[in-house]
Short mmCIF file of C-alpha atoms and ligand atoms in Angstrom, two decimals:
data_model
loop_
_atom_site.label_atom_id
_atom_site.label_comp_id
_atom_site.label_asym_id
_atom_site.label_seq_id
_atom_site.Cartn_x
_atom_site.Cartn_y
_atom_site.Cartn_z
CA MET A 9 -7.38 8.20 -31.60
CA MET A 10 -10.26 10.38 -32.62
CA GLN A 11 -11.00 13.18 -30.32
CA GLN A 12 -14.63 13.99 -30.04
CA ILE A 13 -14.21 17.08 -27.90
CA GLN A 14 -11.06 19.20 -27.64
CA LEU A 15 -10.47 22.34 -25.39
CA THR A 16 -7.21 24.18 -25.73
CA GLY A 17 -6.17 27.04 -23.35
CA VAL A 18 -9.77 27.61 -22.48
CA ASN A 19 -10.51 30.42 -20.00
CA LYS A 20 -13.75 31.65 -18.74
CA TYR A 21 -14.42 34.95 -16.85
CA TYR A 22 -17.63 36.03 -15.12
CA GLY A 23 -17.03 39.69 -15.18
CA ALA A 24 -13.77 39.88 -13.25
CA TYR A 25 -14.06 36.34 -11.80
CA HIS A 26 -11.77 33.79 -13.33
CA ALA A 27 -13.83 30.63 -13.43
CA LEU A 28 -11.77 28.33 -15.97
CA ARG A 29 -8.19 28.71 -16.10
CA ASN A 30 -6.33 27.53 -19.14
CA ILE A 31 -8.11 24.43 -19.71
CA ASP A 32 -6.70 21.60 -21.81
CA LEU A 33 -8.81 18.60 -22.16
CA ASN A 34 -9.17 15.99 -24.95
CA ILE A 35 -12.20 13.76 -24.99
CA ARG A 36 -11.90 10.66 -27.09
CA LYS A 37 -14.92 9.22 -29.14
CA GLY A 38 -16.50 6.54 -26.99
CA SER A 39 -14.90 7.61 -23.46
CA PHE A 40 -16.74 8.31 -20.46
CA VAL A 41 -15.05 11.35 -18.76
CA ALA A 42 -15.99 12.44 -15.34
CA LEU A 43 -15.28 16.17 -14.18
CA VAL A 44 -14.96 16.11 -10.30
CA GLY A 45 -14.09 18.51 -7.63
CA PRO A 46 -15.49 20.53 -4.81
CA SER A 47 -18.47 22.91 -5.15
CA GLY A 48 -17.56 25.94 -7.06
CA CYS A 49 -14.57 24.62 -8.72
CA GLY A 50 -16.17 25.33 -12.32
CA LYS A 51 -17.33 21.81 -13.23
CA SER A 52 -20.85 23.18 -14.40
CA THR A 53 -19.20 26.18 -16.11
CA LEU A 54 -16.98 23.90 -17.99
CA LEU A 55 -19.82 21.68 -19.02
CA ARG A 56 -22.25 24.70 -19.93
CA SER A 57 -19.33 26.01 -22.04
CA LEU A 58 -19.11 22.74 -24.04
CA ALA A 59 -22.80 23.01 -24.69
CA GLY A 60 -22.60 26.58 -25.60
CA LEU A 61 -25.00 27.91 -22.58
CA GLU A 62 -21.93 29.91 -21.65
CA SER A 63 -19.41 31.61 -24.03
CA ILE A 64 -15.62 30.96 -23.26
CA SER A 65 -13.54 34.08 -22.99
CA SER A 66 -10.39 32.72 -24.66
CA GLY A 67 -9.15 29.42 -26.10
CA ASP A 68 -10.32 26.98 -28.52
CA LEU A 69 -13.34 24.41 -28.37
CA LEU A 70 -13.46 21.81 -31.14
CA ILE A 71 -16.31 19.15 -31.47
CA ALA A 72 -15.63 16.40 -34.04
CA GLY A 73 -12.89 18.63 -35.32
CA GLU A 74 -14.85 21.58 -35.89
CA ARG A 75 -14.28 24.75 -34.09
CA MET A 76 -17.34 25.68 -32.13
CA ASN A 77 -16.50 28.84 -30.09
CA GLY A 78 -19.55 31.09 -30.59
CA VAL A 79 -21.69 28.39 -32.23
CA PRO A 80 -25.15 28.47 -30.67
CA PRO A 81 -26.15 25.23 -28.38
CA ARG A 82 -28.55 23.90 -30.76
CA LYS A 83 -26.04 23.57 -33.47
CA ARG A 84 -23.41 21.90 -31.45
CA ASP A 85 -25.34 18.59 -31.41
CA LEU A 86 -24.75 17.75 -27.70
CA ALA A 87 -27.39 16.55 -25.27
CA MET A 88 -27.37 17.85 -21.85
CA VAL A 89 -28.89 15.83 -18.87
CA PHE A 90 -29.50 17.72 -15.94
CA GLN A 91 -30.15 17.12 -12.26
CA SER A 92 -33.74 18.46 -12.36
CA TYR A 93 -34.52 16.52 -15.44
CA ALA A 94 -37.23 19.16 -16.37
CA LEU A 95 -39.66 16.80 -18.07
CA TYR A 96 -42.88 18.45 -19.48
CA PRO A 97 -45.51 17.75 -16.99
CA HIS A 98 -48.45 17.80 -19.22
CA MET A 99 -46.99 15.42 -21.70
CA THR A 100 -46.82 11.57 -21.43
CA VAL A 101 -43.55 9.83 -21.61
CA GLU A 102 -43.81 9.32 -25.14
CA GLU A 103 -44.71 12.94 -25.96
CA ASN A 104 -41.81 13.94 -23.91
CA LEU A 105 -39.54 11.55 -25.94
CA THR A 106 -40.88 12.74 -29.45
CA TYR A 107 -41.15 16.58 -28.72
CA SER A 108 -37.76 17.44 -29.77
CA LEU A 109 -38.04 15.47 -32.92
CA ARG A 110 -41.65 17.07 -33.83
CA ILE A 111 -40.46 20.54 -33.50
CA ARG A 112 -37.49 19.58 -35.89
CA GLY A 113 -40.02 18.58 -38.40
CA VAL A 114 -39.73 14.72 -38.02
CA LYS A 115 -43.17 13.07 -39.01
CA LYS A 116 -45.33 11.81 -36.30
CA ALA A 117 -45.09 8.10 -37.15
CA GLU A 118 -41.30 8.19 -37.42
CA ALA A 119 -40.99 10.02 -34.06
CA LYS A 120 -43.00 7.32 -32.55
CA ARG A 121 -41.03 4.67 -33.90
CA ALA A 122 -37.83 6.27 -32.69
CA ALA A 123 -39.28 6.72 -29.10
CA ALA A 124 -40.41 3.09 -29.01
CA GLU A 125 -36.79 2.24 -30.08
CA VAL A 126 -35.21 4.14 -27.46
CA ALA A 127 -37.69 3.23 -24.76
CA ALA A 128 -36.82 -0.53 -25.44
CA THR A 129 -33.20 0.47 -24.72
CA THR A 130 -33.88 2.31 -21.46
CA GLY A 131 -36.56 -0.15 -20.16
CA LEU A 132 -39.42 2.44 -20.61
CA SER A 133 -41.71 0.47 -23.10
CA HIS A 134 -44.27 -0.23 -20.60
CA LEU A 135 -44.34 3.38 -19.32
CA LEU A 136 -44.95 5.18 -22.60
CA THR A 137 -48.40 6.51 -21.77
CA ARG A 138 -47.69 7.58 -18.28
CA TYR A 139 -47.28 11.25 -17.06
CA PRO A 140 -43.81 12.26 -15.36
CA ARG A 141 -45.79 12.46 -11.91
CA GLU A 142 -46.69 8.99 -12.29
CA LEU A 143 -43.20 7.89 -12.44
CA SER A 144 -40.43 6.99 -9.88
CA GLY A 145 -37.25 9.04 -9.57
CA GLY A 146 -35.38 6.44 -11.29
CA GLN A 147 -37.95 6.17 -14.10
CA ARG A 148 -38.06 10.01 -14.74
CA GLN A 149 -34.32 10.09 -14.80
CA ARG A 150 -34.61 7.19 -17.52
CA VAL A 151 -36.89 9.64 -19.62
CA ALA A 152 -34.54 12.45 -19.22
CA MET A 153 -31.82 10.31 -20.61
CA SER A 154 -33.99 8.67 -23.36
CA ARG A 155 -34.93 12.25 -24.37
CA ALA A 156 -31.23 13.00 -24.90
CA ILE A 157 -30.59 9.66 -26.61
CA ILE A 158 -33.18 9.85 -29.23
CA ARG A 159 -31.39 12.95 -30.93
CA HIS A 160 -28.33 10.93 -31.51
CA PRO A 161 -26.02 13.80 -30.22
CA LYS A 162 -22.30 13.84 -30.69
CA ALA A 163 -21.85 13.65 -26.81
CA PHE A 164 -23.96 13.20 -23.76
CA LEU A 165 -23.35 15.99 -21.00
CA PHE A 166 -24.42 14.99 -17.48
CA ASP A 167 -24.52 17.64 -14.71
CA GLU A 168 -24.94 15.68 -11.44
CA PRO A 169 -28.01 13.73 -12.87
CA LEU A 170 -28.39 11.44 -9.87
CA SER A 171 -28.04 13.95 -6.85
CA ASN A 172 -31.92 13.86 -6.32
CA LEU A 173 -31.98 10.17 -5.98
CA ASP A 174 -31.61 8.43 -2.78
CA ALA A 175 -28.30 6.41 -2.16
CA ALA A 176 -29.41 2.92 -3.38
CA LEU A 177 -30.94 4.15 -6.56
CA ARG A 178 -27.92 6.27 -7.31
CA VAL A 179 -25.79 3.31 -7.17
CA HIS A 180 -28.18 1.41 -9.43
CA MET A 181 -28.43 4.15 -11.94
CA ARG A 182 -24.65 4.81 -12.12
CA LYS A 183 -24.51 1.29 -13.40
CA GLU A 184 -27.40 1.77 -15.76
CA ILE A 185 -25.84 5.16 -17.18
CA ARG A 186 -22.52 3.32 -17.77
CA ALA A 187 -24.11 0.13 -19.27
CA LEU A 188 -26.36 2.50 -21.82
CA HIS A 189 -23.12 4.61 -22.62
CA ASP A 190 -21.42 1.13 -23.49
CA ARG A 191 -24.34 -0.08 -25.46
CA LEU A 192 -24.88 3.16 -27.58
CA GLY A 193 -21.10 3.53 -27.99
CA ALA A 194 -21.71 7.01 -26.71
CA THR A 195 -19.32 9.64 -25.71
CA SER A 196 -20.18 11.08 -22.21
CA VAL A 197 -19.06 13.97 -20.15
CA TYR A 198 -20.36 13.54 -16.53
CA VAL A 199 -20.06 16.15 -13.81
CA THR A 200 -20.39 14.89 -10.08
CA HIS A 201 -18.86 16.18 -6.89
CA ASP A 202 -18.75 12.40 -5.72
CA GLN A 203 -15.32 11.07 -6.42
CA VAL A 204 -16.50 7.49 -5.95
CA GLU A 205 -19.12 8.07 -8.63
CA ALA A 206 -16.25 9.52 -10.83
CA MET A 207 -13.87 6.59 -10.06
CA THR A 208 -16.55 3.87 -10.60
CA MET A 209 -18.23 5.13 -13.86
CA ALA A 210 -15.45 7.03 -15.87
CA ASP A 211 -12.51 5.80 -17.81
CA HIS A 212 -10.92 9.20 -17.52
CA VAL A 213 -11.41 11.46 -14.50
CA VAL A 214 -10.53 15.18 -14.44
CA VAL A 215 -9.92 16.56 -10.96
CA MET A 216 -10.72 20.37 -10.73
CA ARG A 217 -10.08 23.05 -8.02
CA GLN A 218 -10.69 26.74 -8.41
CA GLY A 219 -10.96 26.75 -12.19
CA VAL A 220 -7.85 24.67 -12.62
CA ILE A 221 -7.31 21.12 -13.82
CA GLU A 222 -5.27 19.71 -11.09
CA GLN A 223 -4.85 16.26 -12.52
CA GLN A 224 -6.48 13.98 -15.27
CA GLY A 225 -5.96 10.42 -16.08
CA ALA A 226 -7.37 6.88 -15.70
CA PRO A 227 -9.00 6.48 -12.24
CA LEU A 228 -6.46 4.20 -10.96
CA GLU A 229 -3.63 6.33 -12.01
CA LEU A 230 -5.05 9.24 -9.97
CA TYR A 231 -5.23 6.90 -6.86
CA ASP A 232 -1.95 5.37 -7.40
CA ARG A 233 0.07 8.53 -8.23
CA PRO A 234 -1.65 11.83 -7.29
CA VAL A 235 0.45 14.59 -8.54
CA ASN A 236 -0.23 16.82 -5.37
CA ARG A 237 -1.79 16.88 -2.00
CA PHE A 238 -5.04 18.07 -3.17
CA VAL A 239 -5.66 15.12 -5.43
CA ALA A 240 -4.34 12.76 -2.98
CA GLY A 241 -6.82 13.87 -0.49
CA PHE A 242 -9.67 14.06 -2.80
CA ILE A 243 -9.50 10.76 -4.44
CA GLY A 244 -9.95 7.84 -2.06
CA SER A 245 -12.47 7.18 0.62
CA PRO A 246 -11.87 7.40 3.46
CA ALA A 247 -9.33 10.07 2.54
CA MET A 248 -5.51 9.68 2.77
CA ASN A 249 -3.67 10.16 6.05
CA PHE A 250 -1.34 13.13 6.18
CA ILE A 251 1.55 13.37 8.77
CA PRO A 252 4.21 15.93 8.59
CA ALA A 253 7.70 14.77 8.43
CA SER A 254 11.15 15.85 7.97
CA VAL A 255 14.44 14.39 6.68
CA GLU A 256 17.27 13.87 9.16
CA GLU A 257 20.32 11.66 8.81
CA ALA A 258 18.92 9.53 5.89
CA ALA A 259 15.73 8.97 7.72
CA LEU A 260 12.19 10.17 7.30
CA VAL A 261 11.01 11.55 10.79
CA LEU A 262 7.32 11.33 11.37
CA GLU A 263 5.91 13.97 13.45
CA LEU A 264 3.27 12.40 15.59
CA ALA A 265 2.21 13.50 19.00
CA PRO A 266 2.18 12.21 21.71
CA GLY A 267 5.17 10.01 21.75
CA VAL A 268 8.74 10.17 20.20
CA PRO A 269 9.04 11.07 16.79
CA GLN A 270 8.97 8.07 14.54
CA ARG A 271 11.77 7.22 12.25
CA LEU A 272 11.85 5.37 8.85
CA SER A 273 15.12 4.92 7.20
CA LEU A 274 15.47 5.79 3.63
CA ALA A 275 17.31 3.71 1.01
CA ARG A 276 18.88 6.87 -0.48
CA SER A 277 18.71 10.11 1.34
CA LEU A 278 16.38 13.08 0.55
CA PRO A 279 17.80 16.56 1.15
CA GLU A 280 18.64 16.87 4.66
CA GLY A 281 16.22 19.07 6.59
CA GLU A 282 13.55 18.94 4.04
CA ALA A 283 9.92 19.73 5.28
CA LEU A 284 7.72 17.00 3.86
CA MET A 285 4.16 15.62 4.16
CA VAL A 286 3.77 11.83 4.12
CA GLY A 287 0.48 10.32 2.64
CA LEU A 288 -0.75 6.83 3.82
CA ARG A 289 -4.09 5.70 2.68
CA PRO A 290 -6.16 3.99 5.47
CA GLU A 291 -6.74 0.83 3.49
CA HIS A 292 -2.86 0.50 3.10
CA LEU A 293 -2.31 0.33 6.73
CA ARG A 294 -2.07 -3.18 8.09
CA LEU A 295 -2.07 -4.08 11.69
CA VAL A 296 1.01 -6.22 12.51
CA SER A 297 3.07 -7.57 15.45
CA GLU A 298 5.18 -5.09 17.45
CA SER A 299 8.31 -6.39 15.91
CA GLU A 300 7.20 -5.78 12.41
CA ALA A 301 5.74 -2.33 13.06
CA LYS A 302 6.78 0.73 11.15
CA LEU A 303 4.25 2.72 12.90
CA ARG A 304 3.11 2.41 16.59
CA LEU A 305 0.07 4.61 17.63
CA PRO A 306 -2.47 4.72 20.35
CA VAL A 307 -5.81 3.59 19.56
CA GLY A 308 -8.43 6.17 19.64
CA MET A 309 -11.85 5.04 18.35
CA VAL A 310 -12.84 1.67 16.95
CA GLU A 311 -15.85 1.34 14.80
CA SER A 312 -17.10 -1.84 12.91
CA THR A 313 -19.66 -2.31 10.12
CA GLY A 314 -19.23 -6.10 10.31
CA ALA A 315 -17.12 -6.56 7.19
CA THR A 316 -14.79 -3.63 7.91
CA THR A 317 -13.18 -2.15 11.06
CA TYR A 318 -12.41 1.59 11.08
CA LEU A 319 -9.68 2.46 13.63
CA THR A 320 -8.83 6.11 14.47
CA SER A 321 -5.63 6.83 16.39
CA ALA A 322 -5.55 9.14 19.43
CA SER A 323 -2.58 10.94 17.98
CA GLN A 324 -2.08 14.31 16.48
CA PRO A 325 -2.62 14.34 13.63
CA GLU A 326 -5.26 11.59 13.41
CA VAL A 327 -4.59 8.40 11.59
CA ASN A 328 -7.25 6.29 10.19
CA VAL A 329 -6.89 2.71 9.56
CA VAL A 330 -9.18 0.54 7.62
CA ALA A 331 -9.05 -3.18 8.51
CA SER A 332 -10.85 -6.04 6.75
CA THR A 333 -10.47 -8.15 9.71
CA ARG A 334 -12.50 -7.98 12.67
CA VAL A 335 -10.24 -6.56 15.45
CA THR A 336 -11.32 -4.77 18.62
CA PRO A 337 -8.17 -3.30 20.32
CA ALA A 338 -9.01 -1.28 23.46
CA ALA A 339 -8.84 2.57 23.31
CA GLY A 340 -5.57 3.79 24.78
CA THR A 341 -3.68 0.40 23.80
CA MET A 342 -0.96 0.61 21.00
CA MET A 343 -1.70 -0.42 17.42
CA PHE A 344 1.35 -1.53 15.44
CA LEU A 345 0.97 -0.76 11.86
CA SER A 346 3.04 -1.45 8.66
CA PHE A 347 2.57 -0.81 5.00
CA GLU A 348 4.16 -1.60 1.63
CA ASP A 349 6.81 0.82 0.47
CA GLN A 350 5.18 1.74 -2.70
CA HIS A 351 1.90 2.90 -0.82
CA LEU A 352 3.86 5.81 0.96
CA HIS A 353 3.41 9.04 -0.70
CA LEU A 354 5.57 12.03 -0.32
CA PHE A 355 4.57 15.79 -0.88
CA ASP A 356 6.34 19.12 -0.51
CA ALA A 357 5.02 20.45 2.70
CA GLU A 358 4.92 23.97 1.12
CA THR A 359 3.88 23.42 -2.59
CA GLY A 360 2.05 20.23 -1.85
CA MET A 361 3.48 18.81 -4.99
CA ARG A 362 4.22 15.08 -5.12
CA ARG A 363 8.12 14.11 -4.45
CA ASP A 364 9.35 11.03 -6.01
CA PHE A 365 11.91 9.14 -4.05
CA ASP A 366 13.53 5.66 -3.74
CA GLU A 367 11.31 3.40 -1.84
CA ALA A 368 12.49 1.26 1.05
CA PHE A 369 11.72 2.06 4.44
CA ILE A 370 12.89 0.27 7.45
CA ARG A 371 11.63 1.14 10.93
CA GLU A 372 14.62 2.13 12.95
N1 ATP B 573 -23.42 33.36 -13.97
C1 ATP B 573 -22.39 33.59 -13.08
N2 ATP B 573 -21.89 34.83 -12.84
C2 ATP B 573 -20.89 34.89 -11.97
N3 ATP B 573 -20.23 33.83 -11.29
C3 ATP B 573 -20.69 32.58 -11.59
C4 ATP B 573 -21.74 32.40 -12.49
N4 ATP B 573 -22.00 31.15 -12.67
C5 ATP B 573 -21.04 30.50 -11.80
N5 ATP B 573 -20.32 31.50 -11.28
C6 ATP B 573 -19.06 31.15 -10.31
O1 ATP B 573 -18.16 30.54 -11.02
C7 ATP B 573 -17.59 29.30 -9.90
C8 ATP B 573 -17.90 28.08 -10.58
O2 ATP B 573 -19.22 27.80 -10.56
P1 ATP B 573 -19.73 26.27 -11.13
O3 ATP B 573 -21.15 26.37 -11.17
O4 ATP B 573 -19.14 25.94 -12.51
O5 ATP B 573 -19.27 25.27 -10.01
P2 ATP B 573 -19.39 23.89 -9.82
O6 ATP B 573 -18.10 23.22 -9.83
O7 ATP B 573 -20.37 23.37 -10.77
O8 ATP B 573 -19.97 23.71 -8.35
P3 ATP B 573 -21.27 22.92 -7.78
O9 ATP B 573 -20.58 21.57 -7.31
O10 ATP B 573 -21.70 23.55 -6.46
O11 ATP B 573 -22.28 22.62 -8.62
C9 ATP B 573 -18.46 29.73 -8.68
O12 ATP B 573 -17.52 30.33 -7.91
C10 ATP B 573 -19.55 30.37 -9.06
O13 ATP B 573 -20.00 31.14 -8.01
MG1 MG B 574 -22.40 22.61 -10.72
#
C-alpha cells in the first residue's frame, strides 16, 4: 500500500517545551485521517509540521516517498485549509481561485478554465463573480476548499475548518468535505477536537494527548477496543462510565455508593486484590427486570429528547444510561441494568491501560 505521508520518530520542541513526542504515523494515499485530542495536545503543531510551517526537531518526514525535513512549504505540494479561510476580500470568487495559479505563471485563460472546473465540483459555478462578503459561511468554506483543490496538491491539510460554522452547517459541510475527498481521490489530514466529527469523517483516527499518539486505527476499532482509559473516555458520546472495582474471590466487585458493593463473578479469575476500573458505555446498558439485572442503581435524573432517554444514577460515581425506549422511572426508584459481556471494558486503576480478560459475568 502506498504511503503518501510517513512520519517516523518525529519530535518537536518549542524551546524547552516538548510539543510532539516520538510520532510514528503512516498516511495511505487516498485515506482520510483525523487528528483528534483535547486543546493543546499538539494537533495543529503536527499538521503545521507536515506543511512545513514548523520545522521538526528530530525524526523523519516523507511525502510521496521523498524526505521533506527542511523543505520549504511551497515545495511540499500540500494544501492547507484553515478555520479562518483568509479569502482575499477585494477579489471575486474567481480571482480568489485563480490567484495561486496566476502567481505561478499560469496563463489567464487556462487559470479561468481551471477555476470553472473546480467551481463545478464544489457547487460554486453561480457565485464566481461574487465577493467573499457576499457569501454565506458555508460558501466561503467552499471557496477556501476550491482554492486548495485547484492546485492538485499531494494532500489536503485541514485545521478545524468548520469551527466557525453553526451546528447544522457543520454537519452538512462534514458530509460535503468527505464526499469531495472521495470524488477527488484525495489524501486528507483533518484536525478537529470534535471526536464525533473525527469518527464520522475519517477512515483512520489518531487520538493525541500531550504530544503523544495514544492510539490510532479505524474509528470502530477505537470505539470497541480503546487501549487505555483516556481513549475510552475520549471516544464515544456520551462518554463511557467508569466504576472502580477490585477482584475478590473470582468476582469483580464494583464500588458504587450508596448500597452494597455489586459483584459480578468472573469466568476465570483475575489476580486477587487487583485494583481496576470498569468501563461501560451508556448505550450498552439496558434496562431489564430485577431478576436479569447485573447492576442495580437508584435513579437520579431522567431527561428525554423524544427518541432517546438519558438516565443518570444517583450513585457515586454517577452512571449514565442511554435508552432508546421511552421510559420514565421516578427519581429514587431502582433501575435494573444489564449489558453484554463483551461490552464491559477493564482498565488498570493505576496505569489506565486496558486489561484483557475472559468475558462472562454473572450477577451473584
Ligand atoms: N509557537 C509556539 N511556541 C511555544 N509553544 C507553542 C507554540 N505553538 C504551540 N505551542 C504549544 O504547543 C502545544 C500544542 O499546541 P497546538 O497548537 O499544536 O495544540 P492543538 O492540539 O492544536 O490545540 P487546539 O485544539 O487548542 O487548537 C500547546 O501547549 C501550545 O501552547
Ligand atoms: Mg489547533
